[in-house]
Amino acid sequence: MYALETLSIESEPDDHNFDEKCDSYEEWSEDEEEEDLRNEFLPFTEKSTIVKKFTQAELNDLVRDLGLPKDGAEYLASTLKRRNMLESGTNASYYRTRNESFKQYFEEKKFDDEKLVHCNNVEDLMKEIKCNIYKTDEWRLFIDSSKRSLKAVLLHNTNKFASIPIAHSTTTKETYGSMKILLESIKYNENKWLICGDLKVLGMLMGQQSGFTKYPCFKCLWDSRDRINHYTDHKWSERHSLEAGHHNVINSPLVDSKKVLLPPLHIKLGIMKQFVKALSVSDECYKYLESKFSYKSDAKLKEGIFDGPEIRKLPKDEFSN
């Protein structure tokens, strides 16, 4: 009986607290719960049906960022149009002829059974791309080749604008003659851009002999075969001229050496190479490299042959710090 009376007393609600709870519950249910249910379980409300549609400029930016070809861009645009996600006036078939406005600035040149497509008027091309202010000192020319193609691209110094290809060839090889024709085709002497590329391309532009030569640098007369003085002499005599027939120069330079930018990756690789080659095989540092890169052969390790990802591993290693 006592237990039942206690249970009945405890189960009786306090009138004052009960009224407060009811008021707060009714207030919360009216203002917050219904709003939450509306947002969570009723997605097709008036607010959610308002969709910001793509304009032609925004759609073009999306296609460029995705790197879509013509057919892929048209398929994306048609899909968005079927879902009513394009502004009125946005043309889904625009990408079929999107290159027509740029054709007038490019032409094809044939030489020695090779073909080169190049830009014949860079300034007007920049206006067509709607690059409002075009200054040659704000752009640099990047030249590179692979097994498939040779290309020349303009890069903005601050990366504010996208890269602009101005020359391309799938048959031209990376030679001194092809570099000369490429520079003449894009009218380099009229623009005088800064030039960047790998050391092989820069050596060709400077008219230097390719391969493992005695004087590979176009800035100084560093002797690649004088291994004894590599780690004792810090200053080597400067090149005052690049004359054909002297110090491994076989052709006249195609560009001014002051317009050449050294590639930072090759500088890092060169510093790493010289650092490792200066180490003694019995040093603890060299033994650490052997354990760190145990998959590399002894010949490659002694010659300091490393790539970019391998170099970036060392600063992240706690033992190396």
Coordinates of C-alpha atoms in Angstrom, one line a residue:
M1 CA 0.0 0.0 0.0
Y2 CA 2.8 2.4 0.9
A3 CA 4.5 1.7 -2.5
L4 CA 1.3 2.3 -4.4
E5 CA 0.7 5.6 -2.6
T6 CA 4.2 6.7 -3.3
L7 CA 3.9 5.7 -6.9
S8 CA 0.6 7.6 -7.3
I9 CA 2.1 10.7 -5.6
E10 CA 5.1 10.7 -7.8
S11 CA 3.1 10.2 -10.9
E12 CA 0.9 13.2 -10.2
P13 CA 2.1 16.1 -12.3
D14 CA 3.0 19.4 -10.8
D15 CA 0.4 21.9 -12.0
H16 CA 2.8 24.8 -12.2
N17 CA 5.6 22.9 -14.1
F18 CA 3.1 21.2 -16.3
D19 CA 1.6 24.5 -17.5
E20 CA 5.1 25.8 -18.2
K21 CA 6.0 22.7 -20.2
C22 CA 2.8 22.8 -22.2
D23 CA 3.3 26.4 -23.1
S24 CA 6.9 25.9 -24.2
Y25 CA 5.9 22.7 -26.1
E26 CA 3.1 24.5 -27.9
E27 CA 5.4 27.4 -28.8
W28 CA 8.1 25.1 -30.0
S29 CA 5.7 22.9 -32.0
E30 CA 4.2 25.8 -33.8
D31 CA 7.3 27.8 -34.6
E32 CA 10.2 25.3 -35.0
E33 CA 8.8 21.8 -35.5
E34 CA 6.6 22.7 -38.4
E35 CA 9.4 24.7 -40.0
D36 CA 11.8 21.8 -39.7
L37 CA 9.3 19.3 -41.1
R38 CA 8.6 21.7 -44.0
N39 CA 12.3 21.9 -44.8
E40 CA 13.1 18.3 -44.2
F41 CA 10.2 16.3 -45.5
L42 CA 8.7 18.8 -48.0
P43 CA 11.5 19.6 -50.5
F44 CA 9.3 20.9 -53.2
T45 CA 8.2 24.1 -51.5
E46 CA 8.2 27.4 -53.3
K47 CA 11.6 28.3 -51.9
S48 CA 13.2 25.0 -53.1
T49 CA 11.8 25.2 -56.6
I50 CA 13.8 28.4 -57.3
V51 CA 16.8 27.3 -59.3
K52 CA 19.5 29.5 -60.5
K53 CA 19.8 28.8 -64.2
F54 CA 23.0 28.8 -66.2
T55 CA 23.8 31.7 -68.6
Q56 CA 25.8 31.1 -71.7
A57 CA 28.9 32.6 -70.1
E58 CA 28.5 30.4 -67.0
L59 CA 28.0 27.3 -69.1
N60 CA 31.1 28.1 -71.1
D61 CA 33.1 28.4 -67.9
L62 CA 31.8 25.1 -66.7
V63 CA 32.7 23.3 -69.9
R64 CA 36.1 24.8 -69.9
D65 CA 36.8 23.8 -66.3
L66 CA 35.6 20.3 -67.0
G67 CA 37.8 20.1 -70.1
L68 CA 34.9 18.7 -72.3
P69 CA 35.3 18.2 -76.0
K70 CA 32.7 19.4 -78.5
D71 CA 30.4 16.4 -78.2
G72 CA 30.6 16.2 -74.4
A73 CA 29.9 19.9 -74.1
E74 CA 26.9 19.7 -76.3
Y75 CA 25.6 16.7 -74.4
L76 CA 25.9 18.5 -71.1
A77 CA 24.2 21.6 -72.5
S78 CA 21.3 19.6 -74.0
T79 CA 20.8 17.7 -70.7
L80 CA 20.7 20.9 -68.7
K81 CA 18.2 22.3 -71.3
R82 CA 15.9 19.4 -70.9
R83 CA 15.8 19.9 -67.2
N84 CA 15.0 23.6 -67.7
M85 CA 18.3 24.8 -66.1
L86 CA 19.4 27.1 -68.8
E87 CA 18.5 30.8 -69.2
S88 CA 16.6 31.9 -72.2
G89 CA 18.9 32.5 -75.1
T90 CA 21.5 30.0 -74.0
N91 CA 22.4 27.9 -77.1
A92 CA 23.1 24.2 -76.5
S93 CA 24.4 23.7 -80.1
Y94 CA 26.9 26.6 -79.6
Y95 CA 29.8 24.2 -79.1
R96 CA 29.5 22.7 -82.6
T97 CA 31.0 25.8 -84.0
R98 CA 32.8 27.3 -81.0
N99 CA 36.2 27.3 -82.8
E100 CA 35.0 29.2 -85.8
S101 CA 35.7 32.6 -84.4
F102 CA 39.3 31.6 -83.6
K103 CA 40.1 29.9 -87.0
Q104 CA 41.0 33.2 -88.6
Y105 CA 43.9 33.6 -86.2
F106 CA 45.6 30.3 -87.0
E107 CA 47.1 28.8 -90.1
E108 CA 49.0 25.7 -91.1
K109 CA 52.6 25.7 -92.3
K110 CA 54.2 22.8 -94.1
F111 CA 58.0 22.2 -94.2
D112 CA 60.1 19.0 -94.7
D113 CA 57.0 16.7 -94.7
E114 CA 56.0 18.2 -91.3
K115 CA 53.1 20.4 -90.3
L116 CA 52.8 23.1 -87.8
V117 CA 49.6 24.9 -86.8
H118 CA 50.4 28.3 -85.3
C119 CA 48.8 31.7 -84.4
N120 CA 49.5 34.4 -86.9
N121 CA 48.2 37.3 -84.8
V122 CA 48.5 36.9 -81.0
E123 CA 47.2 40.4 -80.2
D124 CA 43.9 40.0 -82.1
L125 CA 43.5 36.5 -80.6
M126 CA 43.8 38.1 -77.1
K127 CA 41.0 40.5 -78.1
E128 CA 38.8 37.7 -79.3
I129 CA 39.3 35.8 -76.1
K130 CA 38.3 39.1 -74.4
C131 CA 41.6 39.6 -72.5
N132 CA 41.0 43.3 -72.0
I133 CA 44.6 44.4 -71.4
Y134 CA 47.3 42.5 -73.3
K135 CA 50.9 43.3 -72.3
T136 CA 53.7 41.1 -73.6
D137 CA 55.7 41.5 -70.3
E138 CA 52.8 39.9 -68.4
W139 CA 53.0 36.6 -70.3
R140 CA 55.7 34.0 -70.8
L141 CA 56.1 31.5 -73.6
F142 CA 56.3 27.8 -72.6
I143 CA 57.7 25.3 -75.2
D144 CA 57.8 21.6 -74.7
S145 CA 57.5 18.4 -76.6
S146 CA 56.6 14.8 -76.0
K147 CA 56.5 11.6 -78.1
R148 CA 53.2 12.7 -79.6
S149 CA 53.4 16.5 -80.1
L150 CA 55.3 19.8 -80.0
K151 CA 53.5 22.7 -78.4
A152 CA 53.9 26.3 -77.5
V153 CA 51.7 27.9 -74.9
L154 CA 51.3 31.4 -73.4
L155 CA 51.2 31.4 -69.6
H156 CA 50.1 34.4 -67.5
N157 CA 52.7 35.4 -64.9
T158 CA 50.1 35.6 -62.1
N159 CA 47.9 32.7 -63.5
K160 CA 45.0 35.1 -63.6
F161 CA 44.1 33.9 -67.0
A162 CA 44.0 30.4 -68.5
S163 CA 46.9 29.1 -70.7
I164 CA 46.6 30.0 -74.4
P165 CA 48.0 27.5 -77.0
I166 CA 49.5 29.3 -80.0
A167 CA 51.4 26.5 -81.8
H168 CA 51.0 22.8 -82.0
S169 CA 52.3 19.9 -84.2
T170 CA 52.0 16.1 -84.1
T171 CA 54.7 15.6 -86.7
T172 CA 57.4 18.1 -85.8
K173 CA 60.4 16.9 -83.9
E174 CA 62.2 18.7 -81.1
T175 CA 65.2 20.1 -83.1
Y176 CA 67.0 23.4 -83.6
G177 CA 65.4 23.9 -87.0
S178 CA 61.8 23.3 -85.8
M179 CA 62.4 25.7 -82.9
K180 CA 63.5 28.3 -85.3
I181 CA 60.5 27.9 -87.6
L182 CA 58.1 27.9 -84.6
L183 CA 59.5 31.2 -83.3
E184 CA 59.3 32.8 -86.7
S185 CA 55.7 31.5 -87.2
I186 CA 54.4 33.0 -83.9
K187 CA 56.4 36.3 -84.6
Y188 CA 58.5 36.0 -81.4
N189 CA 60.7 39.0 -82.4
E190 CA 57.6 41.3 -82.3
N191 CA 56.5 40.1 -78.8
K192 CA 59.7 39.2 -77.0
W193 CA 58.0 37.1 -74.3
L194 CA 60.0 35.5 -71.5
I195 CA 60.7 31.9 -72.3
C196 CA 60.4 28.9 -70.0
G197 CA 60.9 25.2 -70.7
D198 CA 63.1 22.2 -69.8
L199 CA 66.9 22.3 -70.1
K200 CA 66.8 20.4 -73.4
V201 CA 64.6 23.0 -75.0
L202 CA 66.5 25.9 -73.6
G203 CA 69.8 24.4 -74.9
M204 CA 68.3 24.2 -78.4
L205 CA 67.1 27.8 -78.2
M206 CA 70.6 28.9 -77.2
G207 CA 72.1 26.9 -80.1
Q208 CA 74.0 24.5 -77.8
Q209 CA 75.1 21.0 -78.5
S210 CA 72.7 18.4 -77.0
G211 CA 73.8 15.5 -74.9
F212 CA 76.4 15.2 -72.1
T213 CA 78.7 18.1 -73.1
K214 CA 81.6 19.7 -71.4
Y215 CA 79.9 23.2 -71.1
P216 CA 76.1 22.5 -70.8
C217 CA 75.2 25.8 -69.1
F218 CA 74.4 28.9 -71.2
K219 CA 75.0 31.2 -68.2
C220 CA 78.5 30.2 -67.2
L221 CA 81.4 28.0 -68.2
W222 CA 80.8 25.3 -65.7
D223 CA 82.9 22.3 -66.7
S224 CA 80.9 19.1 -66.3
R225 CA 84.0 17.0 -66.5
D226 CA 86.1 18.8 -63.8
R227 CA 84.7 16.7 -61.0
I228 CA 87.6 17.6 -58.6
N229 CA 86.6 21.3 -58.5
H230 CA 82.8 20.8 -58.5
Y231 CA 82.6 21.1 -54.8
T232 CA 85.4 23.5 -54.2
D233 CA 84.8 26.2 -56.8
H234 CA 81.6 28.1 -56.2
K235 CA 82.1 30.7 -58.9
W236 CA 82.7 29.8 -62.5
S237 CA 83.6 32.3 -65.3
E238 CA 80.5 33.9 -67.0
R239 CA 79.7 33.4 -70.6
H240 CA 80.0 36.7 -72.4
S241 CA 78.7 35.5 -75.7
L242 CA 77.3 32.4 -77.4
E243 CA 79.3 32.1 -80.6
A244 CA 79.0 29.1 -82.8
G245 CA 82.1 26.9 -82.6
H246 CA 83.0 27.9 -79.0
H247 CA 82.3 26.0 -75.8
N248 CA 79.8 23.5 -77.2
V249 CA 77.8 26.1 -79.1
I250 CA 77.0 24.9 -82.7
N251 CA 74.3 27.3 -83.8
S252 CA 73.5 31.0 -83.3
P253 CA 71.1 31.6 -80.4
L254 CA 67.4 32.1 -81.3
V255 CA 66.5 34.2 -78.3
D256 CA 68.2 36.5 -75.8
S257 CA 69.6 34.7 -72.8
K258 CA 68.2 37.4 -70.5
K259 CA 64.7 36.4 -71.6
V260 CA 65.1 32.8 -70.4
L261 CA 63.6 31.5 -67.2
L262 CA 65.4 28.6 -65.6
P263 CA 63.0 25.7 -64.7
P264 CA 62.7 25.4 -60.9
L265 CA 62.2 21.6 -61.0
H266 CA 65.4 21.1 -62.8
I267 CA 67.2 23.3 -60.3
K268 CA 65.9 21.2 -57.5
L269 CA 66.9 18.0 -59.2
G270 CA 70.3 19.4 -59.9
I271 CA 70.9 20.5 -56.3
M272 CA 69.8 17.1 -55.0
K273 CA 72.1 15.4 -57.5
Q274 CA 75.1 17.4 -56.5
F275 CA 74.4 17.1 -52.8
V276 CA 74.3 13.3 -53.0
K277 CA 77.3 13.0 -55.3
A278 CA 79.3 15.1 -52.8
L279 CA 78.6 12.6 -50.0
S280 CA 81.0 9.9 -49.0
V281 CA 79.6 6.3 -49.3
S282 CA 80.6 5.7 -45.6
D283 CA 78.7 8.7 -44.3
E284 CA 75.6 8.2 -42.1
C285 CA 73.6 10.5 -44.4
Y286 CA 74.4 8.4 -47.4
K287 CA 73.5 5.2 -45.5
Y288 CA 70.2 6.8 -44.5
L289 CA 69.5 7.5 -48.2
E290 CA 70.3 3.8 -49.0
S291 CA 67.7 2.7 -46.4
K292 CA 65.2 5.3 -47.4
F293 CA 65.4 4.5 -51.2
S294 CA 66.3 0.8 -50.9
Y295 CA 64.5 0.1 -54.2
K296 CA 67.0 2.3 -56.2
S297 CA 70.1 0.7 -57.6
D298 CA 73.5 1.6 -56.3
A299 CA 74.5 3.2 -59.6
K300 CA 71.5 5.6 -59.6
L301 CA 71.9 6.4 -55.9
K302 CA 75.6 7.3 -56.3
E303 CA 74.8 9.5 -59.3
G304 CA 72.1 11.3 -57.4
I305 CA 69.3 10.4 -59.8
F306 CA 66.0 11.3 -58.1
D307 CA 62.6 12.5 -59.2
G308 CA 60.3 15.2 -57.8
P309 CA 58.2 12.9 -55.5
E310 CA 61.3 11.3 -54.0
I311 CA 62.8 14.7 -53.2
R312 CA 59.5 15.8 -51.5
K313 CA 59.7 12.7 -49.3
L314 CA 62.8 13.9 -47.4
P315 CA 61.4 17.1 -45.8
K316 CA 58.4 15.1 -44.5
D317 CA 60.6 12.4 -42.9
E318 CA 61.1 13.0 -39.1
F319 CA 64.5 11.4 -39.1
S320 CA 65.8 13.7 -41.9
N321 CA 64.9 16.8 -39.9

